[in-house]
mmCIF file of C-alpha atoms in Angstrom:
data_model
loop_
_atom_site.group_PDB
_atom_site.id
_atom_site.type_symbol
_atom_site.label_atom_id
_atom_site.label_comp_id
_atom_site.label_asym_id
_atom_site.label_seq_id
_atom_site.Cartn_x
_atom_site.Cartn_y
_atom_site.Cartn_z
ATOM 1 C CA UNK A 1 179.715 -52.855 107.715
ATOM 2 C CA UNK A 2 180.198 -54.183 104.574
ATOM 3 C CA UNK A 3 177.954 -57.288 105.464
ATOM 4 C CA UNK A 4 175.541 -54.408 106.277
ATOM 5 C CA UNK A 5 175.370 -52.651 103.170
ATOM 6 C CA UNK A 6 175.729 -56.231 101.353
ATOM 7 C CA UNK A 7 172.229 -56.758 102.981
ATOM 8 C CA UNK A 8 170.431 -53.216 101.951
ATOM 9 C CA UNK A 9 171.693 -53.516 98.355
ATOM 10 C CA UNK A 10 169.645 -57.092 98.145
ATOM 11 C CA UNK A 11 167.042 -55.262 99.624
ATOM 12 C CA UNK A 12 166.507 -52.483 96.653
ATOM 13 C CA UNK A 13 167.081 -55.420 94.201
ATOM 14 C CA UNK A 14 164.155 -57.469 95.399
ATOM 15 C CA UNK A 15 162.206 -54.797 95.612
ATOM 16 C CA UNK A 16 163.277 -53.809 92.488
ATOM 17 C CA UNK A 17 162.530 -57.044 90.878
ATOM 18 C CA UNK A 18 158.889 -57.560 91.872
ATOM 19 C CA UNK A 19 158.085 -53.716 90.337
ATOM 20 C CA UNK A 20 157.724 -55.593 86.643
ATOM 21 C CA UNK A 21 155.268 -58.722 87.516
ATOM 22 C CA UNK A 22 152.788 -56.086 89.740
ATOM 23 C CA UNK A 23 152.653 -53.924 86.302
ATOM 24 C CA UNK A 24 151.785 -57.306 83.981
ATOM 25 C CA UNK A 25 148.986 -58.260 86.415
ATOM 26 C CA UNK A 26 147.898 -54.653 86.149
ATOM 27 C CA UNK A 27 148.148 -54.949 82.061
ATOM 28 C CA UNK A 28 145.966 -58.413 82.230
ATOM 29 C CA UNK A 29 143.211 -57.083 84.272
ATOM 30 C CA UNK A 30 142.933 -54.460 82.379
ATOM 31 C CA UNK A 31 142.737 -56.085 79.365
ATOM 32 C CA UNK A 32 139.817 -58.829 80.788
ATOM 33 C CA UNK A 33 137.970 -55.964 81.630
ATOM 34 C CA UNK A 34 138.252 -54.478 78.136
ATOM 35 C CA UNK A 35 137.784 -57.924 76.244
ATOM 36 C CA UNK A 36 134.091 -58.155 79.009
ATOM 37 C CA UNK A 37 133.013 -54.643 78.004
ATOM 38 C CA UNK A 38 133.367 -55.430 73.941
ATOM 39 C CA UNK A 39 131.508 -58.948 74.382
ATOM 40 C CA UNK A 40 128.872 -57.115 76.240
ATOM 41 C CA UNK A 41 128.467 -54.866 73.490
ATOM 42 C CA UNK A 42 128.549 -57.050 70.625
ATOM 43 C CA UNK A 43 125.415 -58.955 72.422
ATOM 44 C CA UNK A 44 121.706 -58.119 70.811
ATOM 45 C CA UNK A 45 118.854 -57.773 73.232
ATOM 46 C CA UNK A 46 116.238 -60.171 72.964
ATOM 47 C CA UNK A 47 114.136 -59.801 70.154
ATOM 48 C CA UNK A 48 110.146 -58.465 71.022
ATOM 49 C CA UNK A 49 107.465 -60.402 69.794
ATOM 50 C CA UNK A 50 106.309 -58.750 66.975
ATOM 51 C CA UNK A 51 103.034 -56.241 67.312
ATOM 52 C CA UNK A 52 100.725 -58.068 64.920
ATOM 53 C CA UNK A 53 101.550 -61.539 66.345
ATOM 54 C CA UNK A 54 99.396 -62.601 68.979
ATOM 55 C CA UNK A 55 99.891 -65.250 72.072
ATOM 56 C CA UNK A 56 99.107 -68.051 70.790
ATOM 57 C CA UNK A 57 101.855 -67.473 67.731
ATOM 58 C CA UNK A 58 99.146 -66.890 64.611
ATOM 59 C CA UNK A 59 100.240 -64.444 62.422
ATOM 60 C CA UNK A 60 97.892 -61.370 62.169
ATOM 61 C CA UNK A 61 97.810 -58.727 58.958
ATOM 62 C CA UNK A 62 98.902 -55.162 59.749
ATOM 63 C CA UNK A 63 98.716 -52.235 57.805
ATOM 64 C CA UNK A 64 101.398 -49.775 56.156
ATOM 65 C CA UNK A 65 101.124 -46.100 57.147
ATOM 66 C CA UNK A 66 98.538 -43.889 55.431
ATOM 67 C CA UNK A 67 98.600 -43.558 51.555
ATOM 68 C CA UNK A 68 101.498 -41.010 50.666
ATOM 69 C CA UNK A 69 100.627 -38.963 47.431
ATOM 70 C CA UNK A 70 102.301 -39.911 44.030
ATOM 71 C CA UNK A 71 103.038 -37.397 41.261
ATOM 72 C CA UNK A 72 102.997 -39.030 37.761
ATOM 73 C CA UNK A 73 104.705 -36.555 35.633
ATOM 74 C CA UNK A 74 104.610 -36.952 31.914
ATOM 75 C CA UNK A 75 103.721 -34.534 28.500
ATOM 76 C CA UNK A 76 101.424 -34.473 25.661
ATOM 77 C CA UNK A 77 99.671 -32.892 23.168
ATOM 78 C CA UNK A 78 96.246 -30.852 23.468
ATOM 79 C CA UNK A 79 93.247 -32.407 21.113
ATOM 80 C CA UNK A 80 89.529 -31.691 21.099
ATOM 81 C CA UNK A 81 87.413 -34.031 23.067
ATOM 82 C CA UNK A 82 84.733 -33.677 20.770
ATOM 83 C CA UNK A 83 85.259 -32.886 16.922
ATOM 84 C CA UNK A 84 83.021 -33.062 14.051
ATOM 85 C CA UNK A 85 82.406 -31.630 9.970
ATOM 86 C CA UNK A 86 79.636 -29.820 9.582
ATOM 87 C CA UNK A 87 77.548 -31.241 6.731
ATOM 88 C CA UNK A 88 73.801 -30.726 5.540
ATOM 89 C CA UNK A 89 71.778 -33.875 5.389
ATOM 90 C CA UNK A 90 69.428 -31.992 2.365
ATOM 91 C CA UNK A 91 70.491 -30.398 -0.694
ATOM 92 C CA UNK A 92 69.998 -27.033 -1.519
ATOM 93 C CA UNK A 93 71.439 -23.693 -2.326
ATOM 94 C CA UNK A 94 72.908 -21.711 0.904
ATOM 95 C CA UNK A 95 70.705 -18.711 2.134
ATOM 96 C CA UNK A 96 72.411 -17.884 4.995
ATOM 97 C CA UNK A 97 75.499 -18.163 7.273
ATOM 98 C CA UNK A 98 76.874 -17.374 10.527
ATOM 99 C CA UNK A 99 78.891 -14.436 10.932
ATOM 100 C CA UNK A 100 81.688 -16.538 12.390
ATOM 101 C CA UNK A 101 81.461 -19.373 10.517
ATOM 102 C CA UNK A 102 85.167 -18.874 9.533
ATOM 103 C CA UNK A 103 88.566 -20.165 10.964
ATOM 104 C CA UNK A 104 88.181 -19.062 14.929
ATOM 105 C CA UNK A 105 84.709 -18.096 14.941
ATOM 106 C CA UNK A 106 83.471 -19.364 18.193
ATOM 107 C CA UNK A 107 79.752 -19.925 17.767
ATOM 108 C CA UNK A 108 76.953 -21.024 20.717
ATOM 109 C CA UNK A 109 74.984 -24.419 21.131
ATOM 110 C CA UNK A 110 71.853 -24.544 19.201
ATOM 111 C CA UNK A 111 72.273 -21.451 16.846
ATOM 112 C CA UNK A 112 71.870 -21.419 13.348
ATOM 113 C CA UNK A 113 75.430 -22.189 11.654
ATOM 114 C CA UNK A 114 73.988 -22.406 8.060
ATOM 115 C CA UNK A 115 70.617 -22.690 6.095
ATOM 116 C CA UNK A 116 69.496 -24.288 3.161
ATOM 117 C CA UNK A 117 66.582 -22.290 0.840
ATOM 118 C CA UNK A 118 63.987 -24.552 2.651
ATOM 119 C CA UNK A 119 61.090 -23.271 -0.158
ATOM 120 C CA UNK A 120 60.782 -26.784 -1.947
ATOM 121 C CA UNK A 121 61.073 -28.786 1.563
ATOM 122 C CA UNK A 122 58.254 -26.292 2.926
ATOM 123 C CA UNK A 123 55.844 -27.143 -0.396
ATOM 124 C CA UNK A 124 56.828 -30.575 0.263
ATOM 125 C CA UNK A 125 55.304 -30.600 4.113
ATOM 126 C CA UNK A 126 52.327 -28.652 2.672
ATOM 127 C CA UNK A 127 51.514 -31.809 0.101
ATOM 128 C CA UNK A 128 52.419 -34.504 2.944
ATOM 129 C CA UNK A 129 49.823 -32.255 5.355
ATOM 130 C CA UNK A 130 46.799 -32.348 2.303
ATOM 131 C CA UNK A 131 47.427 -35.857 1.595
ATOM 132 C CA UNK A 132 46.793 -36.907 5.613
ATOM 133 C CA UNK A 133 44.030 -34.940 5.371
ATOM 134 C CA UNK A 134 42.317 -36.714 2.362
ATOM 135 C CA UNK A 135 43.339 -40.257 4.375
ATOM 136 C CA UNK A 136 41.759 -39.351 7.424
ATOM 137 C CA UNK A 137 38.193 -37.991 5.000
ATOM 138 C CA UNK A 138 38.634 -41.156 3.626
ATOM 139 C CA UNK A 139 38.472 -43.424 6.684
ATOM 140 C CA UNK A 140 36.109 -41.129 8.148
ATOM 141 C CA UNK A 141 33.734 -42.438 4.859
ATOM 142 C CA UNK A 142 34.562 -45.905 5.105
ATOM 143 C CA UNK A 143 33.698 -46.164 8.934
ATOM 144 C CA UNK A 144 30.007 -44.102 8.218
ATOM 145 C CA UNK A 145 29.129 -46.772 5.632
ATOM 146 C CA UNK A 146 29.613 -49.784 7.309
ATOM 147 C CA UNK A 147 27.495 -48.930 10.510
ATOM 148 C CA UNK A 148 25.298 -47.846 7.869
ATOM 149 C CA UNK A 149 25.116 -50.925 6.320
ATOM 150 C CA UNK A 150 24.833 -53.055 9.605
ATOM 151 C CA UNK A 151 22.034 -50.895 10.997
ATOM 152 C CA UNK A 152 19.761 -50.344 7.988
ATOM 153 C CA UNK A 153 19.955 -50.673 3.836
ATOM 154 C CA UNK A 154 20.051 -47.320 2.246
ATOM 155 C CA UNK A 155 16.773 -46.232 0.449
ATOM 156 C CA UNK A 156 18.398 -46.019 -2.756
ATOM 157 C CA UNK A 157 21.171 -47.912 -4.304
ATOM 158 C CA UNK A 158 23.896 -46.729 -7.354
ATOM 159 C CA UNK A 159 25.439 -50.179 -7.314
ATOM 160 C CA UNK A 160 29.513 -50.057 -6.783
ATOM 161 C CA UNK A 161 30.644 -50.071 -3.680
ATOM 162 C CA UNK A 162 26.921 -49.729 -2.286
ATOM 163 C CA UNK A 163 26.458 -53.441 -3.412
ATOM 164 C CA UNK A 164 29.546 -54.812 -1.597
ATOM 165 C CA UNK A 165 28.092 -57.010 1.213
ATOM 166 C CA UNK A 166 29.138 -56.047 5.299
ATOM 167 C CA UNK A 167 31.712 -58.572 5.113
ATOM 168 C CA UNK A 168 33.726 -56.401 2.811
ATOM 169 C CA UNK A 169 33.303 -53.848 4.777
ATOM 170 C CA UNK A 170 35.814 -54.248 7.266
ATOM 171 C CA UNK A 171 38.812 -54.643 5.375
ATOM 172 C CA UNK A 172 38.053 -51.457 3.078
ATOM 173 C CA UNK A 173 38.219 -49.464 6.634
ATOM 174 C CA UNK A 174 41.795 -51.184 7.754
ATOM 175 C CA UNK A 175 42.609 -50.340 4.202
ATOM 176 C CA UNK A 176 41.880 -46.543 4.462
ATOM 177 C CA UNK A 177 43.637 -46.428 7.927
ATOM 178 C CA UNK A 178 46.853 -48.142 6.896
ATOM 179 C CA UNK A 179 46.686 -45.209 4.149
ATOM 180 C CA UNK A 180 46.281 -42.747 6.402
ATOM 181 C CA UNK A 181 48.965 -43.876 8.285
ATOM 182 C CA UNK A 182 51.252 -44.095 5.723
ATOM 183 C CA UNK A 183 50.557 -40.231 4.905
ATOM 184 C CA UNK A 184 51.426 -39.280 8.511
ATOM 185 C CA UNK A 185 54.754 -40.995 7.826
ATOM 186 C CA UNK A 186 55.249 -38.866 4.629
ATOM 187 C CA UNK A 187 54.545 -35.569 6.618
ATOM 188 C CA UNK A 188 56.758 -36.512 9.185
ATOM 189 C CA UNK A 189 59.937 -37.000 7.045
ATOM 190 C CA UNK A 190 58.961 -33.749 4.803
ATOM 191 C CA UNK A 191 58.834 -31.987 8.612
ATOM 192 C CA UNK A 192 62.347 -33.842 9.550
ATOM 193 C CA UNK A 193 64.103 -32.607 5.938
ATOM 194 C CA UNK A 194 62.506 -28.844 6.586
ATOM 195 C CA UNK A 195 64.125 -29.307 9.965
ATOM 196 C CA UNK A 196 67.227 -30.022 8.672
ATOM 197 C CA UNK A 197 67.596 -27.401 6.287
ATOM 198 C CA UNK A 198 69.044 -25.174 9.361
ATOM 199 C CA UNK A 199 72.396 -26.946 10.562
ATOM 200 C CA UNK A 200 72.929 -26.320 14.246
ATOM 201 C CA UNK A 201 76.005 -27.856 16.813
ATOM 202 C CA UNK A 202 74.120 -28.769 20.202
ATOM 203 C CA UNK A 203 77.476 -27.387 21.834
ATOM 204 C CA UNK A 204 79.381 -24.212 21.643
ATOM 205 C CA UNK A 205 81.910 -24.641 18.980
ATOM 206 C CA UNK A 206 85.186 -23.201 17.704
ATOM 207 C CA UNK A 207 85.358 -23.278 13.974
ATOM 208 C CA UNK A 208 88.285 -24.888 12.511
ATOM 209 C CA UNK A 209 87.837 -24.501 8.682
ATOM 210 C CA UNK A 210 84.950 -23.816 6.391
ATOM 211 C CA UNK A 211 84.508 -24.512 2.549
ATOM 212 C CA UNK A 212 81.443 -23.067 2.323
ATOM 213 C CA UNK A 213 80.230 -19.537 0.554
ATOM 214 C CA UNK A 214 76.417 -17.575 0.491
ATOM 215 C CA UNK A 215 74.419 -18.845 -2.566
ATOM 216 C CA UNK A 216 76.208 -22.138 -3.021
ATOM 217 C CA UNK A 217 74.639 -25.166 -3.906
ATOM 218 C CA UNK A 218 75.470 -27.719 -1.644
ATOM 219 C CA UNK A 219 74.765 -31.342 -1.555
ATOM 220 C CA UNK A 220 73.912 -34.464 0.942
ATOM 221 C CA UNK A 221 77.014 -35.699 2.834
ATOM 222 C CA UNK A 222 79.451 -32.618 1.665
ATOM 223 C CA UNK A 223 81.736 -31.607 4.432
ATOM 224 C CA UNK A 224 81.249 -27.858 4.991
ATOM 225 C CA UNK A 225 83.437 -27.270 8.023
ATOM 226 C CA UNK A 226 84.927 -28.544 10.705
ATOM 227 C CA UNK A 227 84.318 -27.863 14.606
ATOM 228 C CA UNK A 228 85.430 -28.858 17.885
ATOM 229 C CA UNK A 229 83.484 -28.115 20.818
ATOM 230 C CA UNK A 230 85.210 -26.396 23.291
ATOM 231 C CA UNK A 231 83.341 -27.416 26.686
ATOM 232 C CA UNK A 232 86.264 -29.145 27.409
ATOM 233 C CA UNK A 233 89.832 -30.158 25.966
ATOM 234 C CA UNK A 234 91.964 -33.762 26.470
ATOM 235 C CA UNK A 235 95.457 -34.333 26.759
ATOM 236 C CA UNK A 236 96.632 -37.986 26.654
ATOM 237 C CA UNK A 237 99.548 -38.825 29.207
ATOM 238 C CA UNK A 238 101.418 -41.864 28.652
ATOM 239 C CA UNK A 239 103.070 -43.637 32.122
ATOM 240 C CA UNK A 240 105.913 -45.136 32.438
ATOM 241 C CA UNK A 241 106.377 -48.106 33.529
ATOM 242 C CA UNK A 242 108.171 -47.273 36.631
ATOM 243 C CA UNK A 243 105.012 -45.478 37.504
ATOM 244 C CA UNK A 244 102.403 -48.187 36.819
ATOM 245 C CA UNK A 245 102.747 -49.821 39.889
ATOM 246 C CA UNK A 246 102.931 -46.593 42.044
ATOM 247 C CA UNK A 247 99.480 -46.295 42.509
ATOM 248 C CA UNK A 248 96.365 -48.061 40.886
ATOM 249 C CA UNK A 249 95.163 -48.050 37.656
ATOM 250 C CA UNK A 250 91.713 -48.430 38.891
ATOM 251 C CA UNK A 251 91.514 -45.402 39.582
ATOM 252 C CA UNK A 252 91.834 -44.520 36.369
ATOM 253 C CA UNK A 253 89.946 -47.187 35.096
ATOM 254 C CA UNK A 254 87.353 -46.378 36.591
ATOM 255 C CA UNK A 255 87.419 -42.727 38.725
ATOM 256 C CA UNK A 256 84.149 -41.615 39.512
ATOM 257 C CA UNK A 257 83.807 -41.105 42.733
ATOM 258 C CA UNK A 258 87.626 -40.946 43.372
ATOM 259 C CA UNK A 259 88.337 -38.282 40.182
ATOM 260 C CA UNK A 260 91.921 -36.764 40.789
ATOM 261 C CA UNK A 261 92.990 -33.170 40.087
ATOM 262 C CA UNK A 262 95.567 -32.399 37.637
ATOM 263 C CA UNK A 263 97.637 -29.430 36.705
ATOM 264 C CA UNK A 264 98.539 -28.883 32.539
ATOM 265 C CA UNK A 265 101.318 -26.428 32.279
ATOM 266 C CA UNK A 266 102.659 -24.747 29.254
ATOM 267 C CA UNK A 267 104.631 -21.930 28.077
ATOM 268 C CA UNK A 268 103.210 -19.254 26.045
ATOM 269 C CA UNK A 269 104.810 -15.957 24.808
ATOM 270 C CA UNK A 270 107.458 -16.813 26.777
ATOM 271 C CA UNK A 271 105.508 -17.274 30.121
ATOM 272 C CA UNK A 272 104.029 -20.236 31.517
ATOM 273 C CA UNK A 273 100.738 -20.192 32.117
ATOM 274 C CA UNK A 274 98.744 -23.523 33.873
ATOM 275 C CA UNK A 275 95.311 -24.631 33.582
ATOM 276 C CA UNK A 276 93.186 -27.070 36.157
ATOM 277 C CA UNK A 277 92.158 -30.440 35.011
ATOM 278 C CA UNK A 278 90.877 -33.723 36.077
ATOM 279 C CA UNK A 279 92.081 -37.284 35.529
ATOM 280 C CA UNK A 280 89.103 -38.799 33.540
ATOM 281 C CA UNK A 281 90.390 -42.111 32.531
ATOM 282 C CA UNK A 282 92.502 -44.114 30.328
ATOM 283 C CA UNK A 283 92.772 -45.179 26.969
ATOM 284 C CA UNK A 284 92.046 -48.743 28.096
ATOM 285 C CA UNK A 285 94.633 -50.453 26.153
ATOM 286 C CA UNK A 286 98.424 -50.605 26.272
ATOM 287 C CA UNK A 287 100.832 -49.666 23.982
ATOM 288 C CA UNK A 288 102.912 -52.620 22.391
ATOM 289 C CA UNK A 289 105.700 -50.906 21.579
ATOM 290 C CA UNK A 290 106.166 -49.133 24.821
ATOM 291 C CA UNK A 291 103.849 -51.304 27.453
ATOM 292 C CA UNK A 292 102.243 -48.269 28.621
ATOM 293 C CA UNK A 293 98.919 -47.240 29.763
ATOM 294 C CA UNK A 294 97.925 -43.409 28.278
ATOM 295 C CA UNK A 295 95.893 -41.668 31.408
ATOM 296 C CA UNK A 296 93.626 -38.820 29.799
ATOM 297 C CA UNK A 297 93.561 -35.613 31.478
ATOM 298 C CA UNK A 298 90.461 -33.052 30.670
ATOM 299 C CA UNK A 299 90.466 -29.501 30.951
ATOM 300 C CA UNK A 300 86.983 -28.010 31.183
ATOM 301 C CA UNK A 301 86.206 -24.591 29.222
ATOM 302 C CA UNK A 302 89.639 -23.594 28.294
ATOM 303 C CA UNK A 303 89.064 -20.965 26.350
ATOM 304 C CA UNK A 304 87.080 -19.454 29.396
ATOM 305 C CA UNK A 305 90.154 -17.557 31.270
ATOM 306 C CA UNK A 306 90.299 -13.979 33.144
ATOM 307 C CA UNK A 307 92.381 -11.440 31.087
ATOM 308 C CA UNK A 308 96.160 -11.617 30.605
ATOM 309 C CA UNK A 309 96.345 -15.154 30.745
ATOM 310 C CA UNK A 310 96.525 -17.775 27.431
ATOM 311 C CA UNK A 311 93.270 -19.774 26.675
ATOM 312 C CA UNK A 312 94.278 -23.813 25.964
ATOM 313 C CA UNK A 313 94.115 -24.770 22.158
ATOM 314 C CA UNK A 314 94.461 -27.817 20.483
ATOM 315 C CA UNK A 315 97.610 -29.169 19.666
ATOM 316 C CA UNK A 316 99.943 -27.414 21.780
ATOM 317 C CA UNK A 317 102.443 -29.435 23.623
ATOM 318 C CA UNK A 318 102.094 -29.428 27.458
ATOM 319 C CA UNK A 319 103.647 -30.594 30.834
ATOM 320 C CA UNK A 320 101.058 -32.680 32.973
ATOM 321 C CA UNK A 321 101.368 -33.397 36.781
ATOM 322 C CA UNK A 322 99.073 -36.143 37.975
ATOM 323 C CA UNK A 323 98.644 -36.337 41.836
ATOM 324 C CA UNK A 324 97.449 -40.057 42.702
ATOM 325 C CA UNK A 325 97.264 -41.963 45.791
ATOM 326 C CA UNK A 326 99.414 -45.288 45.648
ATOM 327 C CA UNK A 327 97.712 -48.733 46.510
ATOM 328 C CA UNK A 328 97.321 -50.014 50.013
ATOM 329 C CA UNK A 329 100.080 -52.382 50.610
ATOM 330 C CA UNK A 330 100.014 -54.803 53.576
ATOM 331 C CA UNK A 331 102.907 -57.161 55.242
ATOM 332 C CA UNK A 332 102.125 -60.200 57.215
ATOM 333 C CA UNK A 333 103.833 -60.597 60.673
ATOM 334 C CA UNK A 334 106.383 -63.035 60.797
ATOM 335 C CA UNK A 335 105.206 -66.510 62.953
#
């Protein structure tokens, strides 16, 4: 008996014993399967040929998504596009003005802004007019007497110019016509100086200032006023240089046919009010001290707006959104 239960107590030991070695194999496998799953993860898929590329391995060009629109922010100041000072080209003594020639008067294209007392200028255009008159009687006299004198002598002879032989003839009538055109240049200027007695804009202007009063005597070259036309209004918009290359500045250079849109904002009365304009240009040159390029934005007939809103007037300071189209960009495939 005791040999017996000497033998079943071996037993439960051996089988006891091989309980830890079953559980290590267990623990390895377990791990190799692990360690094969992260390997096979860690490995990339072949590469594809790239989609440009073509069999025989030459590298083709192909092209970036469509052009995604750029906003070039930026501010300035509103000037006139076109500015000039009125100022009479013939002196005189003022005989009438416009009712809104003053600061703010708004006038139209081609109406009288001021007049000069045009009574000498008109006596002068009446003079010019008698002396053609007495150039072309003159020529006309010449020309009869020398196809008189080359078809037959006159009967009777006073001696003077009757005596001058055919020969002389000739230049006597080039003489008389050079004078007569001479006197159709002298009525032309005394018609140009009456002209210019009345000043006229051939725009519609907004009066700036005036220095000017009814029954003063003015004189050439005297500045009278100043004007700006208001058909349209510029605002200059310096870009940075982080926005140069986001799209190209040949399309500002030179925009017709691809003109942009633009909107000017500014506040007014404490509401902001924002006008259409259109990207016109540049100033063609760059800035040295900031290595910019200034794109010009123009705002046509600003003054020109529906009630309750502000009309755009030089020199205030505004907010400017440019919407441009950035460059085509293109990436070669790789070999």
């Amino acid at each position: 008996m005791d040999n017996e239960a000497t033998q079943g107590w071996e037993g439960r030991r051996d089988h006891g014993g091989r309980r830890p070695g079953i559980a290590f194999v267990l623990l390895a496998l377990i791990a190799i399967v692990v360690c094969v799953v992260f390997l096979a993860t860690l490995r990339r898929p072949p590469q594809k040929a790239a989609a440009g590329t073509s069999s025989s391995g030459a590298a083709t060009t192909s092209l970036e998504p469509a052009d995604a629109p750029v906003t070039i922010r930026g501010g300035g100041t509103v000037r006139p596009k076109v500015q000039v000072e009125i100022m009479p080209e013939v002196a005189g003594r003022v005989v009438y003005m416009h009712s809104q020639l003053h600061a703010g008067g708004r006038i139209r294209a081609n109406e009288p802004i001021l007049q000069v007392d045009p009574s000498r200028y008109e006596l002068a255009v009446r003079q010019a007019r008698a002396t053609v008159e007495a150039a072309e009687a003159q020529v006309d006299y010449e020309r009869a007497a020398m196809g008189l004198r080359e078809t037959q002598k006159p009967p009777i002879e006073f001696g003077g110019d009757s005596d001058l032989p055919s020969i002389l003839r000739e230049p006597r009538v080039r003489w008389a016509e050079a004078a007569l055109e001479s006197a159709k240049a002298q009525l032309a200027v005394a018609e140009l100086e009456l002209d210019r007695t009345s000043i006229v804009l051939p725009f519609d202007a907004m009066i700036v200032e005036e220095t000017v009063s009814l029954g003063q005597y003015v004189g050439v070259g005297r500045s009278l006023a100043i004007a700006y036309g208001t058909d349209a209004l510029e605002v200059e918009v310096p870009v940075r240089d982080e926005d140069m290359g986001r799209f190209d500045v040949r399309q500002a250079l030179w925009p017709e046919g691809v003109r942009s849109t633009a909107e000017v904002k500014a506040v007014v009365a404490g509401r902001e009010h924002t006008w259409s304009g259109d990207l016109v240009g540049t100033t063609g040159r760059v800035d040295p001290a900031s290595g910019t390029i200034s794109l010009i934005v123009q705002v046509r007939q600003p003054l020109d707006v529906p009630a309750g809103r502000a009309p755009l007037l030089p020199g205030m300071a505004v907010d400017v959104l440019v919407p441009v189209t950035e460059p085509n960009t293109q990436k070669v495939g790789d070999l």
